[in-house]
Each structure stands twice: as structure tokens, then as C-alpha cells.
Amino acid sequence: MSAAYPFSAIVGLADLRLALVLNAVSPAVGGVLVRGEKGTAKSTMVRALASQLPEVAVVPGCRFSCEPVRPDEHCPDGPHDPAVGGVSRAARLVELPVGASEDRLAGSLDIERALTEGVKAYEPGLLAAAHRGVLYVDEVNLLHDHLVDLLLDAAAMGTSHVEREGVSVRHAARFLLVGTMNPEEGELRPQLLDRFGLTVEVAASREPRERAEVVRRRLAYEADPDGFAARWADEDAALAGRILAARKVLPDVRLPDAELERIARVCASFEVDGMRADLVTARTSIALAAWHGRTEVTAEDVRQAALLALPHRRRRNPFDAPGLDEALLDEALRDPEEPEPEPEPEPEGDGPDGGGEPPAGSDGSERSDGADRSDGSNGSDKADGAGSEGPKSTEAAPSSAPGTEDAPVAGAPAGSDGGREQAAVAAAEPYRTRLFAVPGVGQGAAGRRSRARTASGRTTGAQVAAGRVTRLHVAATVRAAALHQKARGRTGAGLLLRRADLREAVREGREGNLVLFVVDASGSMAARKRMQAVKGAVLSLLLDAYQRRDKVGLVTFRGAGASLALPPTSSVEIGAARLAALPTGGRTPVGAGLLRAHETLRVERLRDPLRRPLLVVVTDGRATGGRDALGESRRAARLLAAGGVASLVVDCESGPVRLGLAARLAGDLGGPVVTLDELAAEGLAGLVRDVRSVA
């Protein structure tokens, strides 16, 4: 087996390195969530950390890694004899796969043996294996919500509790929790983000020399893993020794009242919810002081701890990216009696480096600065500069004349449908929408939209157990066994059970769906107020999809065809960003948009056959752009309906004269139609029933 990649050999990622080390020093910090783009060595560094942890002493033969001096009194393998002593082994790194079940994570009870033999048989899960080690969850944002809840509860309490039909087992589960995620694939809920102690954003270096060194070391490791590890053995050993020394100093570190008040002041100024931020920041500050060999927390420790503990707790709504303004942090950290720093004097001179006007055509910054921006903006931060492609502010655009709210934006040719492309407009404020559900009962991933058979939820019936029983239906089992008690010779009070008597509960809950938006971006939608309302409606539906654990996709159509603006993803944040940048103009190829949606759903069905789709078409129904544009749209709609795709049409038509084309399109799709006004939660009563009635 090849040696693991050395922790000390990893280039850069200083914040991640520090966050992992602080959790190794003090597991009470609460773990690390690592956010970053793919290919940034997130997993490599986490796996390398395990080799830096001190060895642990365990009771021989204990499957739950009990400490010999203080064994867990609830240990299923106990009680342990203190006279037996202990053995030392390396701290474990346990990886939780995305597709793991609840029994695999928490452990499983053999209900069959418990009922038929009276034996409490418990098979430990990954939480037991990770006790006193590291539990690593790659792509934690793709893990089912109920597993994340279970995982974080165990991490917070230090105990795993498994209960099935009145039979319960409890054991210690204290571990260093590390989760990694790519934000492009969807965010964690704010409630779950808050449960991670620290968060770190990582990105690949834009410095050519540093990137070259990363490649050089990786190639050297792949050519000779053991030799490469040996070359970094001394550095890794020194790091492990420093972690052990910091653990010894940790109990002696003092948090002065002044620094504790500073922590409280910072958390209050950033309006974080609850008190967990204060506790995590305090624990991290103490760990930082111990890491630096000090016995008293300083203001710099508090600042560094806040940079790691607060960014992910600043999210105020699902479309906000985690982050922290360091200038505001420094303002909050300053003592109340400390005078504010004086502003720096304006530099003298002309041009970009001085205080005068920049040269004509310049934006006041060096050209190379925009080319090397690591955030991908390429220096185009100007709000209204020539050549800017970002969304224009609604305040900066001329308002529509009275009575022309549904006319194309000024500049479109007379008598056209807005053939020229118009700049993107901002969306109206989102609002709470009604629940639109897919009809029938599905079997998809757990969520909060449509009815489905799930592992959790209300019990609706029972069935003969086919395999291992994990959800026993007690009443149905007793009824099945009662018929055979006389034949089995029962004489006592106990019930004689056989394997064939066991019945498994059938439960119904909610599933998440694939909500595919098909948005009309043609010239007929280009009126500023109408497009603002349309984008606000789609943004509201995106927010609803986020809350109901759906995947989302976005198809837009205008001009000569349609495009898949957002392939199906769990990241509604990206959907909101693509919607914000959506330009309008051109003809209205409704048929092309529906055909593109049909192809997208066909491919997605191959990837995820259990996730049922909900098609949301946002249009006024006017089909232009060909000899038989209306006929093409109707044929495409009927093709989707024939495939059993549940659909909803949001009618964007407005004005005193309405053609009702969106309602006709909804009829071809076999789904309901709602206006923008009826989309809100206080709209039409019984709308959910209408959507569900579609077969």
C-alpha cells in the first residue's frame, strides 16, 4: 500500500491548513467545512491530516475504541475491566460515502434476532469507527438532509443513539468532522452550515510558479510515493509534535474577560443567529493561543478565529454566498474607547497612481490587474462602463412611459416583437409561492415537494419483509404471528415468532423533484416592468425549490432557438445568477424551448431515473419565428404530455386585451395555468389539488 501524501508537502492553502490543525488541537472547535472549486487538493489535505494526529490508546477488542482509563459506560461491548490495560494504534480516518444509508452511518440493530431470539445484536456504523479519529464527508452538500442532521447531532453531543422499535443502543462518538463541497453543486442549508465550527474557502493559485510547484510535487509523489513521503517525514513529524504540545498547553490557556467581550461584540455586530458563533470563536481563539505556545488569548487570536468561524454564519438568505468583510470586522474588533484611525491622505499627482483624472479610456487601474483577477471578474467591475456585460441597475435605466408597460423597450423597430437584444434587468423581490406538486406517489430522493415512499414519514401500511428488516411494523407482525400460535405449541405468555411473520412498514413522505424552468426571453417579454415581474416570479420559484430540496434547471428561448442556460443541478444559487444575467429580445420560438426541455429531461431521466420532473413554462404563449410557429409549439407540448411530464404554465400576458395563448399551451401540456398574480401563496385556493390531479 502506497504512503499517503505528506501533509507538509501540500503547497499553499494556509487557511485550510490552520483550520484543520486547530481542530486537531481542540476537537471541541466543531470541525471544518471546506468550500472550493474542484481540483484544489481539498481531499488530499484532509486525508493527509490523519497521519499527523497522535496515536490513541484503546481497549483491546473493543469495536467502539473505548479509552482504557475512562471507558464508555454505555459501550455495547462493555463493561470493560480496567485491569486489562490498553493498546495504542493510529487515529483512524473514516470516509462517509454520499450514498450511505442511515444504518451504515449510525449502525444497525438486528430486529429479527431481537424479537425471535431476545438478543440485542448491534452492528456498529461509521460513527463508531470514527470515534477518537477523523470522519471525512466528501461532497457533504450532496448528502441526504436526514443523514447530515444525524451526523451533526452526533458530532455536537459526542454520542450516537440508535433506536429501533423500542430496542436502543448508545455509544460514544467524538471525532474531528471535516466536510468538503463544491458550491457549484449546491449549498448546505444555513441551519446545517451553522453546525460546522469553521469554514474555509479554497481556490487554485493564480501564481504560475506556485502552480508549477504543485504539479512538480504531485508527479514526484506518483512516481515514488514511499520515497516522496520519506523526504517529508521530518517536517510531518515536527508538525505532529507541535500538535501534541499544543494539546498539553490547551487546558492552561486563559481567555481574558476583555477578549471574551470582544468576541461577543463582534458576533453581535454581525447579527449572527444564536450563540454558537460566540462559543466557536472562543474555542478557536483558545486553540490558536495553544498552537502558538501561549497561555493567554490575544486580540489577534480573536480576529483570526472570527475569520474562520463567522463567514458561513453571515448568510441571510439562500442566494447569499458566505463571506466576511474584513474592514467591518476590524471596526467591530476595535475597543469602544479606542479612537478611529485617521483616513490616509490622498496621493498627489496625475493619472492612475495619483489624485488627478485617469487617462482617457482608462478605468483607473493597471491593465494587468484585470487580467490576473483570481475571482474571474477580469477587472470589469464598472457599473456603467462601455463594454460591460454585467446586469444593469434598474435605477440607471429609463423608466417606461405611462401606459406602455407591455411595449418593447425603446429602440426596438416599430411593429416588431423587440428584435434587438436588450440588457438584462433586475428581478423583482421574491415572495412565497404556492406548492406545486407532481401527481402520484414517487420513490425519489427525500425532499419536501411531492408524495413519495420514503424511509421516513407517516406509516401507511405494511408488507412482507423481503430482506433485512429495518422498519418493523409491530402491529402487522403480531397479527401475522397470532394466527399460528396454537400450531406452534405456545404455552406461555410470550409470542412465538418466525421469520415469515415479520412485516415491514410502508411509509409515505415527501420527495425532491427536478424543477425545469423554460423561460420566454423574447422581445414580447422585454417590457421592463413585465420582465422584472417575470424574473421575480422565477426567482420565487427557485427559492421554493431550494426550500423543498429540488434540483433545478433553466432553459431559455428567444431569437432563432433555445439554449440550456443551466443544466440540472442542486445549486439554486447558480440558477439565480443565470436568471439575473438573462437578456431579452428577438422572436418567440416556443416550440424550440419545449423540445430542448424534452431532450434535457430525457438525458436526466437516464442519470437519475427515480427523480420525477416538474416542468414550469414561463411565457405569454405567443409563438413567432416560423411559418408554423404555433403548430410547432403545440406538437412539442403534446410530446411532453405523452411522456407523462407534469407541467405548469405561468401566464405572463398582461394588458386589457388578452389572447389566452398560454392557457391553450397549458391544455396541450396537460397541466394547469396560473397568472403571475396567482403564483403567490395567497393566490387561488385549491391550486395544489389542480396540479396533483394531472395524470
CSV table of C-alpha atoms in Angstrom, one decimal, residues 437-458 460 463 471 506-514 550 608-614 644 646 692 694:
chain,number,residue,atom,x,y,z
A,437,ALA,CA,-46.5,19.0,-6.7
A,438,VAL,CA,-46.0,16.2,-9.2
A,439,PRO,CA,-49.1,13.9,-9.2
A,440,GLY,CA,-49.0,10.3,-7.9
A,441,VAL,CA,-46.5,8.7,-5.5
A,442,GLY,CA,-42.8,8.6,-6.4
A,443,GLN,CA,-39.7,6.9,-4.9
A,444,GLY,CA,-37.2,9.7,-5.4
A,445,ALA,CA,-34.7,11.3,-3.0
A,446,ALA,CA,-36.1,12.7,0.2
A,447,GLY,CA,-37.4,16.2,-0.1
A,448,ARG,CA,-40.4,18.4,0.6
A,449,ARG,CA,-42.4,18.6,-2.6
A,450,SER,CA,-44.3,15.6,-3.9
A,451,ARG,CA,-45.7,12.5,-2.2
A,452,ALA,CA,-43.3,9.5,-2.2
A,453,ARG,CA,-42.5,6.3,-0.5
A,454,THR,CA,-39.5,7.1,1.8
A,455,ALA,CA,-37.5,5.6,4.7
A,456,SER,CA,-39.1,8.2,7.0
A,457,GLY,CA,-42.6,9.7,7.2
A,458,ARG,CA,-46.0,8.5,8.2
A,460,THR,CA,-49.4,4.0,5.5
A,463,GLN,CA,-45.7,-5.5,3.5
A,471,ARG,CA,-38.6,-0.6,9.7
A,506,VAL,CA,-44.6,1.1,4.3
A,507,ARG,CA,-44.0,4.9,4.9
A,508,GLU,CA,-45.0,7.9,2.9
A,509,GLY,CA,-43.2,11.2,3.0
A,510,ARG,CA,-42.1,13.8,0.5
A,511,GLU,CA,-39.5,13.7,-2.3
A,512,GLY,CA,-37.5,16.3,-4.1
A,513,ASN,CA,-38.1,16.8,-7.8
A,514,LEU,CA,-36.3,18.1,-10.8
A,550,ASP,CA,-35.2,20.1,-5.5
A,608,ASP,CA,-31.5,9.8,-12.2
A,609,PRO,CA,-34.5,7.7,-13.1
A,610,LEU,CA,-36.2,8.0,-9.7
A,611,ARG,CA,-36.3,11.8,-9.6
A,612,ARG,CA,-39.6,12.9,-11.2
A,613,PRO,CA,-39.6,16.2,-13.2
A,614,LEU,CA,-41.9,19.2,-12.9
A,644,GLY,CA,-46.0,11.8,-18.6
A,646,ALA,CA,-46.1,17.1,-15.1
A,692,ARG,CA,-51.9,16.9,-8.5
A,694,VAL,CA,-52.9,16.0,-13.7
